[in-house]
Amino acid sequence: METTHDVVIVGGGPAGLAAAIYAARARLRTLVLDESVPGGQVKTTHKVSNYPGFPEDIKGTELAAAFAKQAERFGTKVRRAVEITDMDLRADVKRFVLDDEDTVTAPVAIVATGARPRHLGLEGEARFRGAGISYCATCDGAYFEGKDIHVIGGGNSAVEESLFLTQFARTVTIVHQFDQFQAEASTAEEALHNPKIKVLWSHEPRGFHGEKTLETLVVENVKTHERRMLSTDGVFIFIGMVPQTELLKGVVPLDKWGYVETADDMSTPVPGLYVAGDVRAKKFRQITTAVADGTIAALAAQKYVRERH
């Protein structure tokens, strides 16, 4: 089966859904493709405190659901849990094959595939993934009720998720390579005053060990190079993100970190192909910046579609 649209948006995070809202309101036939359920990284965030319009904290799952509901209200079609098995982004009319069955086409594609958690690449990490090692506090925090766990990292995500994990864990020890957090001052202060949180400054992880599940974490003091084995019930890793640019490699320019380089209107050198959100090369990555990217991409896409007719 083949269906035709004006805009196909790949990725249902804040950037993709913001683009969908603007495109659908402009009466463009808009389709969003998502590999799971819409929301992107927002749906795995336990709470959002800095999104304008919400004076009280809002759960990430609730904000993600609201984005999707608003997009669908204006006529956006959302295909959930689909895999793109073939595609042509260079063509005048973009083509996507979904699950080796359906084909969808459109003159415009907006790629907003976001980023995924960065892995350490250490001994035992792959083995204990899902068996003591996690990259998502919202997804797995409840499994560590009353446990003693460790968090790797010291930026906003690591510190914010550590605070969230104190709802379940008995103790949370943050392992950070520097002697101060890189998180926002208010978040860092809250963590330092939380009785359940301890901090192991100037240390880095070196490996993970155990039998069937994770039992010990090896850390090294970056100043003295002394190594220790720490007993642990679980480790959460928050050390940054990796752009999900698999669809775009060889199609558009990428920077040295793998992010997509775009013009100010989110366009790429390929006519009709736009990129928005965390997958794009830029200095700051927040929900608000993703939404802004999606808005700009949709406005540029509207102009492109109108000029074709």
PDB file of C-alpha atoms in Angstrom:
ATOM      1  CA  MET A   1       0.000   0.000   0.000  1.00  0.00           C
ATOM      2  CA  GLU A   2       1.279   3.483  -0.877  1.00  0.00           C
ATOM      3  CA  THR A   3       0.063   6.746   0.644  1.00  0.00           C
ATOM      4  CA  THR A   4       1.009  10.292  -0.309  1.00  0.00           C
ATOM      5  CA  HIS A   5       1.544  13.176   2.103  1.00  0.00           C
ATOM      6  CA  ASP A   6       2.863  16.719   1.985  1.00  0.00           C
ATOM      7  CA  VAL A   7       5.287  16.247   4.885  1.00  0.00           C
ATOM      8  CA  VAL A   8       6.737  13.126   6.480  1.00  0.00           C
ATOM      9  CA  ILE A   9       8.369  13.705   9.874  1.00  0.00           C
ATOM     10  CA  VAL A  10      10.754  11.052  11.146  1.00  0.00           C
ATOM     11  CA  GLY A  11      10.828  11.119  14.942  1.00  0.00           C
ATOM     12  CA  GLY A  12       8.080  11.934  17.416  1.00  0.00           C
ATOM     13  CA  GLY A  13      10.002  13.890  20.037  1.00  0.00           C
ATOM     14  CA  PRO A  14       9.435  17.582  20.824  1.00  0.00           C
ATOM     15  CA  ALA A  15      11.049  18.724  17.552  1.00  0.00           C
ATOM     16  CA  GLY A  16       9.062  16.337  15.392  1.00  0.00           C
ATOM     17  CA  LEU A  17       5.754  16.978  17.148  1.00  0.00           C
ATOM     18  CA  ALA A  18       6.218  20.761  17.126  1.00  0.00           C
ATOM     19  CA  ALA A  19       6.863  20.532  13.380  1.00  0.00           C
ATOM     20  CA  ALA A  20       3.733  18.390  13.027  1.00  0.00           C
ATOM     21  CA  ILE A  21       1.577  20.916  14.887  1.00  0.00           C
ATOM     22  CA  TYR A  22       2.680  23.756  12.625  1.00  0.00           C
ATOM     23  CA  ALA A  23       2.505  21.721   9.425  1.00  0.00           C
ATOM     24  CA  ALA A  24      -0.928  20.278  10.161  1.00  0.00           C
ATOM     25  CA  ARG A  25      -2.327  23.682  11.122  1.00  0.00           C
ATOM     26  CA  ALA A  26      -1.111  24.941   7.751  1.00  0.00           C
ATOM     27  CA  ARG A  27      -3.344  22.249   6.175  1.00  0.00           C
ATOM     28  CA  LEU A  28      -0.415  20.148   5.017  1.00  0.00           C
ATOM     29  CA  ARG A  29      -1.031  16.400   4.994  1.00  0.00           C
ATOM     30  CA  THR A  30       1.337  15.482   7.799  1.00  0.00           C
ATOM     31  CA  LEU A  31       2.619  12.073   8.877  1.00  0.00           C
ATOM     32  CA  VAL A  32       4.864  11.352  11.882  1.00  0.00           C
ATOM     33  CA  LEU A  33       6.861   8.117  11.985  1.00  0.00           C
ATOM     34  CA  ASP A  34       8.157   6.934  15.366  1.00  0.00           C
ATOM     35  CA  GLU A  35      10.046   3.770  16.276  1.00  0.00           C
ATOM     36  CA  SER A  36       8.145   3.441  19.563  1.00  0.00           C
ATOM     37  CA  VAL A  37       5.630   5.879  21.015  1.00  0.00           C
ATOM     38  CA  PRO A  38       5.878   9.668  20.580  1.00  0.00           C
ATOM     39  CA  GLY A  39       7.771  11.732  23.116  1.00  0.00           C
ATOM     40  CA  GLY A  40      11.448  11.151  22.454  1.00  0.00           C
ATOM     41  CA  GLN A  41      13.704  11.687  25.461  1.00  0.00           C
ATOM     42  CA  VAL A  42      10.960  13.659  27.213  1.00  0.00           C
ATOM     43  CA  LYS A  43       8.950  10.522  27.884  1.00  0.00           C
ATOM     44  CA  THR A  44      11.874   9.067  29.867  1.00  0.00           C
ATOM     45  CA  THR A  45      12.333  12.211  31.990  1.00  0.00           C
ATOM     46  CA  HIS A  46      10.727  11.967  35.413  1.00  0.00           C
ATOM     47  CA  LYS A  47       9.842  15.647  35.631  1.00  0.00           C
ATOM     48  CA  VAL A  48      10.232  18.839  33.609  1.00  0.00           C
ATOM     49  CA  SER A  49      10.637  22.090  35.549  1.00  0.00           C
ATOM     50  CA  ASN A  50      11.717  24.600  32.923  1.00  0.00           C
ATOM     51  CA  TYR A  51       9.227  24.299  30.069  1.00  0.00           C
ATOM     52  CA  PRO A  52       7.371  27.623  29.696  1.00  0.00           C
ATOM     53  CA  GLY A  53       3.695  27.611  30.592  1.00  0.00           C
ATOM     54  CA  PHE A  54       3.952  25.103  33.434  1.00  0.00           C
ATOM     55  CA  PRO A  55       4.487  26.886  36.762  1.00  0.00           C
ATOM     56  CA  GLU A  56       4.491  23.499  38.494  1.00  0.00           C
ATOM     57  CA  ASP A  57       6.639  20.530  37.511  1.00  0.00           C
ATOM     58  CA  ILE A  58       5.101  18.250  34.902  1.00  0.00           C
ATOM     59  CA  LYS A  59       5.950  14.580  34.349  1.00  0.00           C
ATOM     60  CA  GLY A  60       7.843  13.935  31.162  1.00  0.00           C
ATOM     61  CA  THR A  61       5.326  11.294  30.094  1.00  0.00           C
ATOM     62  CA  GLU A  62       2.476  13.793  30.503  1.00  0.00           C
ATOM     63  CA  LEU A  63       4.228  16.507  28.506  1.00  0.00           C
ATOM     64  CA  ALA A  64       5.084  14.029  25.735  1.00  0.00           C
ATOM     65  CA  ALA A  65       1.470  12.825  25.590  1.00  0.00           C
ATOM     66  CA  ALA A  66       0.237  16.416  25.406  1.00  0.00           C
ATOM     67  CA  PHE A  67       2.547  17.162  22.460  1.00  0.00           C
ATOM     68  CA  ALA A  68       1.233  14.128  20.571  1.00  0.00           C
ATOM     69  CA  LYS A  69      -2.419  14.822  21.396  1.00  0.00           C
ATOM     70  CA  GLN A  70      -2.112  18.403  20.167  1.00  0.00           C
ATOM     71  CA  ALA A  71      -0.480  17.321  16.901  1.00  0.00           C
ATOM     72  CA  GLU A  72      -3.194  14.737  16.265  1.00  0.00           C
ATOM     73  CA  ARG A  73      -5.917  17.226  17.124  1.00  0.00           C
ATOM     74  CA  PHE A  74      -4.895  19.300  14.093  1.00  0.00           C
ATOM     75  CA  GLY A  75      -4.931  16.314  11.764  1.00  0.00           C
ATOM     76  CA  THR A  76      -1.450  14.818  12.047  1.00  0.00           C
ATOM     77  CA  LYS A  77      -1.330  11.084  11.397  1.00  0.00           C
ATOM     78  CA  VAL A  78       1.065   9.250  13.718  1.00  0.00           C
ATOM     79  CA  ARG A  79       2.489   5.827  12.904  1.00  0.00           C
ATOM     80  CA  ARG A  80       3.762   4.294  16.131  1.00  0.00           C
ATOM     81  CA  ALA A  81       6.286   1.452  16.502  1.00  0.00           C
ATOM     82  CA  VAL A  82       7.294   1.412  12.840  1.00  0.00           C
ATOM     83  CA  GLU A  83      10.655   0.598  11.299  1.00  0.00           C
ATOM     84  CA  ILE A  84      11.918   2.332   8.179  1.00  0.00           C
ATOM     85  CA  THR A  85      13.281  -0.576   6.137  1.00  0.00           C
ATOM     86  CA  ASP A  86      14.077   1.374   2.971  1.00  0.00           C
ATOM     87  CA  MET A  87      14.019   5.004   1.880  1.00  0.00           C
ATOM     88  CA  ASP A  88      15.137   7.573  -0.644  1.00  0.00           C
ATOM     89  CA  LEU A  89      15.745  11.035   0.832  1.00  0.00           C
ATOM     90  CA  ARG A  90      17.565  12.443  -2.181  1.00  0.00           C
ATOM     91  CA  ALA A  91      14.659  12.133  -4.594  1.00  0.00           C
ATOM     92  CA  ASP A  92      12.379  15.004  -5.538  1.00  0.00           C
ATOM     93  CA  VAL A  93       9.600  13.030  -3.850  1.00  0.00           C
ATOM     94  CA  LYS A  94      10.911  11.374  -0.686  1.00  0.00           C
ATOM     95  CA  ARG A  95      10.008   7.715  -0.217  1.00  0.00           C
ATOM     96  CA  PHE A  96       9.862   5.564   2.919  1.00  0.00           C
ATOM     97  CA  VAL A  97       9.142   1.848   3.141  1.00  0.00           C
ATOM     98  CA  LEU A  98       7.748   0.850   6.530  1.00  0.00           C
ATOM     99  CA  ASP A  99       8.183  -2.645   7.973  1.00  0.00           C
ATOM    100  CA  ASP A 100       8.917  -3.969   4.452  1.00  0.00           C
ATOM    101  CA  GLU A 101       5.238  -3.425   3.606  1.00  0.00           C
ATOM    102  CA  ASP A 102       3.788   0.076   3.308  1.00  0.00           C
ATOM    103  CA  THR A 103       5.273   2.902   1.262  1.00  0.00           C
ATOM    104  CA  VAL A 104       4.751   6.576   2.099  1.00  0.00           C
ATOM    105  CA  THR A 105       5.855   9.490  -0.032  1.00  0.00           C
ATOM    106  CA  ALA A 106       6.068  13.269   0.320  1.00  0.00           C
ATOM    107  CA  PRO A 107       7.954  16.158  -1.283  1.00  0.00           C
ATOM    108  CA  VAL A 108       9.215  17.175   2.159  1.00  0.00           C
ATOM    109  CA  ALA A 109      10.864  15.163   4.932  1.00  0.00           C
ATOM    110  CA  ILE A 110      11.786  16.525   8.356  1.00  0.00           C
ATOM    111  CA  VAL A 111      14.216  14.276  10.222  1.00  0.00           C
ATOM    112  CA  ALA A 112      14.023  14.708  13.993  1.00  0.00           C
ATOM    113  CA  THR A 113      15.483  11.425  15.209  1.00  0.00           C
ATOM    114  CA  GLY A 114      17.170  12.918  18.276  1.00  0.00           C
ATOM    115  CA  ALA A 115      19.936  11.264  20.259  1.00  0.00           C
ATOM    116  CA  ARG A 116      20.453   8.221  22.457  1.00  0.00           C
ATOM    117  CA  PRO A 117      22.443   7.715  25.671  1.00  0.00           C
ATOM    118  CA  ARG A 118      26.191   7.493  25.261  1.00  0.00           C
ATOM    119  CA  HIS A 119      27.817   4.280  26.493  1.00  0.00           C
ATOM    120  CA  LEU A 120      31.098   4.066  28.366  1.00  0.00           C
ATOM    121  CA  GLY A 121      32.406   1.121  26.368  1.00  0.00           C
ATOM    122  CA  LEU A 122      33.923  -0.486  29.456  1.00  0.00           C
ATOM    123  CA  GLU A 123      34.405  -4.115  30.390  1.00  0.00           C
ATOM    124  CA  GLY A 124      31.127  -5.684  31.504  1.00  0.00           C
ATOM    125  CA  GLU A 125      28.921  -2.797  30.343  1.00  0.00           C
ATOM    126  CA  ALA A 126      27.229  -4.659  27.512  1.00  0.00           C
ATOM    127  CA  ARG A 127      26.950  -7.846  29.553  1.00  0.00           C
ATOM    128  CA  PHE A 128      25.102  -6.218  32.455  1.00  0.00           C
ATOM    129  CA  ARG A 129      22.912  -3.895  30.401  1.00  0.00           C
ATOM    130  CA  GLY A 130      19.443  -4.639  31.732  1.00  0.00           C
ATOM    131  CA  ALA A 131      20.961  -6.764  34.498  1.00  0.00           C
ATOM    132  CA  GLY A 132      22.121  -4.007  36.815  1.00  0.00           C
ATOM    133  CA  ILE A 133      23.140  -1.292  34.343  1.00  0.00           C
ATOM    134  CA  SER A 134      20.591   1.229  33.074  1.00  0.00           C
ATOM    135  CA  TYR A 135      20.506   4.486  31.125  1.00  0.00           C
ATOM    136  CA  CYS A 136      16.974   5.507  32.122  1.00  0.00           C
ATOM    137  CA  ALA A 137      15.978   6.319  35.698  1.00  0.00           C
ATOM    138  CA  THR A 138      12.309   6.735  34.821  1.00  0.00           C
ATOM    139  CA  CYS A 139      12.222   3.339  33.140  1.00  0.00           C
ATOM    140  CA  ASP A 140      14.101   1.327  35.752  1.00  0.00           C
ATOM    141  CA  GLY A 141      14.243   3.292  39.010  1.00  0.00           C
ATOM    142  CA  ALA A 142      11.415   1.351  40.667  1.00  0.00           C
ATOM    143  CA  TYR A 143      13.381  -1.899  40.317  1.00  0.00           C
ATOM    144  CA  PHE A 144      15.930  -0.593  42.831  1.00  0.00           C
ATOM    145  CA  GLU A 145      13.627  -0.057  45.787  1.00  0.00           C
ATOM    146  CA  GLY A 146      15.711  -0.062  48.978  1.00  0.00           C
ATOM    147  CA  LYS A 147      18.949  -0.719  47.068  1.00  0.00           C
ATOM    148  CA  ASP A 148      22.360   0.953  47.088  1.00  0.00           C
ATOM    149  CA  ILE A 149      23.100   2.258  43.618  1.00  0.00           C
ATOM    150  CA  HIS A 150      25.639   4.364  41.748  1.00  0.00           C
ATOM    151  CA  VAL A 151      25.209   7.057  39.108  1.00  0.00           C
ATOM    152  CA  ILE A 152      27.948   7.865  36.606  1.00  0.00           C
ATOM    153  CA  GLY A 153      28.150  11.514  35.507  1.00  0.00           C
ATOM    154  CA  GLY A 154      27.907  15.032  36.895  1.00  0.00           C
ATOM    155  CA  GLY A 155      25.914  17.080  34.415  1.00  0.00           C
ATOM    156  CA  ASN A 156      22.255  18.070  34.568  1.00  0.00           C
ATOM    157  CA  SER A 157      20.921  14.672  33.570  1.00  0.00           C
ATOM    158  CA  ALA A 158      23.060  12.750  36.049  1.00  0.00           C
ATOM    159  CA  VAL A 159      22.225  14.990  38.999  1.00  0.00           C
ATOM    160  CA  GLU A 160      18.523  15.363  38.175  1.00  0.00           C
ATOM    161  CA  GLU A 161      18.093  11.619  37.712  1.00  0.00           C
ATOM    162  CA  SER A 162      20.011  10.970  40.942  1.00  0.00           C
ATOM    163  CA  LEU A 163      17.448  13.082  42.772  1.00  0.00           C
ATOM    164  CA  PHE A 164      14.672  11.096  41.142  1.00  0.00           C
ATOM    165  CA  LEU A 165      16.281   7.788  42.105  1.00  0.00           C
ATOM    166  CA  THR A 166      16.254   8.738  45.805  1.00  0.00           C
ATOM    167  CA  GLN A 167      12.514   7.996  45.707  1.00  0.00           C
ATOM    168  CA  PHE A 168      13.408   4.319  45.417  1.00  0.00           C
ATOM    169  CA  ALA A 169      17.020   3.642  46.394  1.00  0.00           C
ATOM    170  CA  ARG A 170      18.356   3.553  49.944  1.00  0.00           C
ATOM    171  CA  THR A 171      21.512   5.378  48.838  1.00  0.00           C
ATOM    172  CA  VAL A 172      22.670   6.970  45.586  1.00  0.00           C
ATOM    173  CA  THR A 173      26.404   7.505  45.091  1.00  0.00           C
ATOM    174  CA  ILE A 174      27.338   9.805  42.230  1.00  0.00           C
ATOM    175  CA  VAL A 175      30.690   8.980  40.641  1.00  0.00           C
ATOM    176  CA  HIS A 176      32.062  12.099  38.949  1.00  0.00           C
ATOM    177  CA  GLN A 177      35.393  12.670  37.241  1.00  0.00           C
ATOM    178  CA  PHE A 178      35.669  16.288  38.415  1.00  0.00           C
ATOM    179  CA  ASP A 179      35.595  17.901  41.869  1.00  0.00           C
ATOM    180  CA  GLN A 180      32.369  19.798  41.230  1.00  0.00           C
ATOM    181  CA  PHE A 181      29.154  19.214  39.310  1.00  0.00           C
ATOM    182  CA  GLN A 182      28.541  20.589  35.815  1.00  0.00           C
ATOM    183  CA  ALA A 183      24.810  20.707  36.561  1.00  0.00           C
ATOM    184  CA  GLU A 184      22.797  23.871  37.125  1.00  0.00           C
ATOM    185  CA  ALA A 185      23.593  25.452  40.492  1.00  0.00           C
ATOM    186  CA  SER A 186      20.115  24.940  41.978  1.00  0.00           C
ATOM    187  CA  THR A 187      20.047  21.258  40.974  1.00  0.00           C
ATOM    188  CA  ALA A 188      23.564  20.664  42.274  1.00  0.00           C
ATOM    189  CA  GLU A 189      22.730  22.324  45.584  1.00  0.00           C
ATOM    190  CA  GLU A 190      19.613  20.208  45.999  1.00  0.00           C
ATOM    191  CA  ALA A 191      21.614  17.031  45.426  1.00  0.00           C
ATOM    192  CA  LEU A 192      24.372  18.012  47.833  1.00  0.00           C
ATOM    193  CA  HIS A 193      21.786  18.592  50.566  1.00  0.00           C
ATOM    194  CA  ASN A 194      19.931  15.341  49.969  1.00  0.00           C
ATOM    195  CA  PRO A 195      20.767  12.889  52.780  1.00  0.00           C
ATOM    196  CA  LYS A 196      20.462   9.888  50.459  1.00  0.00           C
ATOM    197  CA  ILE A 197      23.036  11.183  47.975  1.00  0.00           C
ATOM    198  CA  LYS A 198      26.778  10.717  48.345  1.00  0.00           C
ATOM    199  CA  VAL A 199      29.407  11.903  45.871  1.00  0.00           C
ATOM    200  CA  LEU A 200      32.659  10.253  44.899  1.00  0.00           C
ATOM    201  CA  TRP A 201      34.589  13.157  43.417  1.00  0.00           C
ATOM    202  CA  SER A 202      37.502  12.849  40.969  1.00  0.00           C
ATOM    203  CA  HIS A 203      36.727   9.239  40.113  1.00  0.00           C
ATOM    204  CA  GLU A 204      35.941   7.446  36.874  1.00  0.00           C
ATOM    205  CA  PRO A 205      34.486   3.975  36.290  1.00  0.00           C
ATOM    206  CA  ARG A 206      36.808   1.325  34.910  1.00  0.00           C
ATOM    207  CA  GLY A 207      34.682  -1.827  34.713  1.00  0.00           C
ATOM    208  CA  PHE A 208      31.664  -3.823  35.867  1.00  0.00           C
ATOM    209  CA  HIS A 209      31.708  -7.299  37.368  1.00  0.00           C
ATOM    210  CA  GLY A 210      29.369  -9.928  38.734  1.00  0.00           C
ATOM    211  CA  GLU A 211      27.948 -13.378  38.143  1.00  0.00           C
ATOM    212  CA  LYS A 212      24.456 -13.311  36.634  1.00  0.00           C
ATOM    213  CA  THR A 213      23.828  -9.685  37.571  1.00  0.00           C
ATOM    214  CA  LEU A 214      26.025  -6.698  38.340  1.00  0.00           C
ATOM    215  CA  GLU A 215      27.704  -6.901  41.755  1.00  0.00           C
ATOM    216  CA  THR A 216      30.730  -4.593  41.724  1.00  0.00           C
ATOM    217  CA  LEU A 217      31.851  -1.379  40.077  1.00  0.00           C
ATOM    218  CA  VAL A 218      35.561  -0.670  39.575  1.00  0.00           C
ATOM    219  CA  VAL A 219      36.492   3.007  39.917  1.00  0.00           C
ATOM    220  CA  GLU A 220      39.788   4.875  39.616  1.00  0.00           C
ATOM    221  CA  ASN A 221      40.873   8.062  41.341  1.00  0.00           C
ATOM    222  CA  VAL A 222      41.940  10.297  38.448  1.00  0.00           C
ATOM    223  CA  LYS A 223      44.465  12.103  40.659  1.00  0.00           C
ATOM    224  CA  THR A 224      46.151   9.191  42.437  1.00  0.00           C
ATOM    225  CA  HIS A 225      45.247   6.440  39.911  1.00  0.00           C
ATOM    226  CA  GLU A 226      44.240   4.207  42.818  1.00  0.00           C
ATOM    227  CA  ARG A 227      41.567   1.664  41.880  1.00  0.00           C
ATOM    228  CA  ARG A 228      38.799   0.311  44.101  1.00  0.00           C
ATOM    229  CA  MET A 229      36.022  -2.221  43.765  1.00  0.00           C
ATOM    230  CA  LEU A 230      32.686  -0.955  45.083  1.00  0.00           C
ATOM    231  CA  SER A 231      29.756  -3.211  45.897  1.00  0.00           C
ATOM    232  CA  THR A 232      26.628  -2.033  44.110  1.00  0.00           C
ATOM    233  CA  ASP A 233      23.084  -3.125  43.401  1.00  0.00           C
ATOM    234  CA  GLY A 234      22.914  -1.112  40.188  1.00  0.00           C
ATOM    235  CA  VAL A 235      24.544   1.561  38.072  1.00  0.00           C
ATOM    236  CA  PHE A 236      22.844   4.313  36.075  1.00  0.00           C
ATOM    237  CA  ILE A 237      24.952   5.946  33.365  1.00  0.00           C
ATOM    238  CA  PHE A 238      24.338   9.547  32.271  1.00  0.00           C
ATOM    239  CA  ILE A 239      27.379  10.777  30.331  1.00  0.00           C
ATOM    240  CA  GLY A 240      25.810  12.508  27.376  1.00  0.00           C
ATOM    241  CA  MET A 241      24.119  11.578  24.131  1.00  0.00           C
ATOM    242  CA  VAL A 242      24.979  10.250  20.669  1.00  0.00           C
ATOM    243  CA  PRO A 243      23.089  11.631  17.651  1.00  0.00           C
ATOM    244  CA  GLN A 244      20.899   9.136  15.814  1.00  0.00           C
ATOM    245  CA  THR A 245      22.033   9.980  12.315  1.00  0.00           C
ATOM    246  CA  GLU A 246      22.024   6.530  10.756  1.00  0.00           C
ATOM    247  CA  LEU A 247      19.366   7.585   8.219  1.00  0.00           C
ATOM    248  CA  LEU A 248      21.390  10.601   7.143  1.00  0.00           C
ATOM    249  CA  LYS A 249      24.944   9.299   6.805  1.00  0.00           C
ATOM    250  CA  GLY A 250      26.137   9.894   3.272  1.00  0.00           C
ATOM    251  CA  VAL A 251      23.068  12.027   2.542  1.00  0.00           C
ATOM    252  CA  VAL A 252      23.865  15.339   4.298  1.00  0.00           C
ATOM    253  CA  PRO A 253      26.967  16.841   5.969  1.00  0.00           C
ATOM    254  CA  LEU A 254      27.752  15.764   9.531  1.00  0.00           C
ATOM    255  CA  ASP A 255      30.124  17.466  11.947  1.00  0.00           C
ATOM    256  CA  LYS A 256      32.989  15.643  13.680  1.00  0.00           C
ATOM    257  CA  TRP A 257      30.648  14.461  16.444  1.00  0.00           C
ATOM    258  CA  GLY A 258      28.119  13.085  14.000  1.00  0.00           C
ATOM    259  CA  TYR A 259      25.508  15.831  14.269  1.00  0.00           C
ATOM    260  CA  VAL A 260      23.781  17.179  11.155  1.00  0.00           C
ATOM    261  CA  GLU A 261      24.791  20.609   9.898  1.00  0.00           C
ATOM    262  CA  THR A 262      21.870  22.727   8.664  1.00  0.00           C
ATOM    263  CA  ALA A 263      21.087  26.250   7.560  1.00  0.00           C
ATOM    264  CA  ASP A 264      19.243  28.603   9.908  1.00  0.00           C
ATOM    265  CA  ASP A 265      15.902  27.478   8.461  1.00  0.00           C
ATOM    266  CA  MET A 266      16.781  23.809   9.227  1.00  0.00           C
ATOM    267  CA  SER A 267      17.271  23.057   5.532  1.00  0.00           C
ATOM    268  CA  THR A 268      20.019  20.782   4.203  1.00  0.00           C
ATOM    269  CA  PRO A 269      21.762  20.744   0.820  1.00  0.00           C
ATOM    270  CA  VAL A 270      19.120  18.221  -0.320  1.00  0.00           C
ATOM    271  CA  PRO A 271      16.003  20.118  -1.526  1.00  0.00           C
ATOM    272  CA  GLY A 272      12.960  19.329   0.588  1.00  0.00           C
ATOM    273  CA  LEU A 273      14.985  17.694   3.384  1.00  0.00           C
ATOM    274  CA  TYR A 274      15.039  19.408   6.792  1.00  0.00           C
ATOM    275  CA  VAL A 275      16.537  18.413  10.142  1.00  0.00           C
ATOM    276  CA  ALA A 276      15.400  19.512  13.608  1.00  0.00           C
ATOM    277  CA  GLY A 277      16.060  18.863  17.280  1.00  0.00           C
ATOM    278  CA  ASP A 278      18.873  17.120  19.135  1.00  0.00           C
ATOM    279  CA  VAL A 279      20.194  15.436  16.001  1.00  0.00           C
ATOM    280  CA  ARG A 280      21.198  18.842  14.645  1.00  0.00           C
ATOM    281  CA  ALA A 281      24.586  20.513  15.203  1.00  0.00           C
ATOM    282  CA  LYS A 282      24.061  23.363  17.681  1.00  0.00           C
ATOM    283  CA  LYS A 283      25.361  24.661  20.983  1.00  0.00           C
ATOM    284  CA  PHE A 284      22.398  23.983  23.293  1.00  0.00           C
ATOM    285  CA  ARG A 285      19.959  21.055  23.418  1.00  0.00           C
ATOM    286  CA  GLN A 286      16.829  21.520  25.485  1.00  0.00           C
ATOM    287  CA  ILE A 287      13.141  20.764  24.978  1.00  0.00           C
ATOM    288  CA  THR A 288      12.601  24.413  24.111  1.00  0.00           C
ATOM    289  CA  THR A 289      15.371  24.473  21.505  1.00  0.00           C
ATOM    290  CA  ALA A 290      14.028  21.268  19.946  1.00  0.00           C
ATOM    291  CA  VAL A 291      10.545  22.789  19.728  1.00  0.00           C
ATOM    292  CA  ALA A 292      12.027  25.918  18.147  1.00  0.00           C
ATOM    293  CA  ASP A 293      13.860  23.832  15.542  1.00  0.00           C
ATOM    294  CA  GLY A 294      10.689  21.929  14.716  1.00  0.00           C
ATOM    295  CA  THR A 295       8.718  25.146  14.351  1.00  0.00           C
ATOM    296  CA  ILE A 296      11.287  26.662  11.986  1.00  0.00           C
ATOM    297  CA  ALA A 297      11.533  23.468   9.926  1.00  0.00           C
ATOM    298  CA  ALA A 298       7.748  23.324   9.516  1.00  0.00           C
ATOM    299  CA  LEU A 299       7.524  26.968   8.466  1.00  0.00           C
ATOM    300  CA  ALA A 300      10.288  26.449   5.920  1.00  0.00           C
ATOM    301  CA  ALA A 301       8.598  23.266   4.720  1.00  0.00           C
ATOM    302  CA  GLN A 302       5.305  25.116   4.230  1.00  0.00           C
ATOM    303  CA  LYS A 303       7.022  27.627   1.955  1.00  0.00           C
ATOM    304  CA  TYR A 304       8.767  24.842   0.031  1.00  0.00           C
ATOM    305  CA  VAL A 305       5.511  22.937  -0.563  1.00  0.00           C
ATOM    306  CA  ARG A 306       3.608  26.066  -1.612  1.00  0.00           C
ATOM    307  CA  GLU A 307       6.306  27.035  -4.096  1.00  0.00           C
ATOM    308  CA  ARG A 308       6.103  23.612  -5.754  1.00  0.00           C
ATOM    309  CA  HIS A 309       2.438  24.115  -6.611  1.00  0.00           C
TER     310      HIS A 309
END
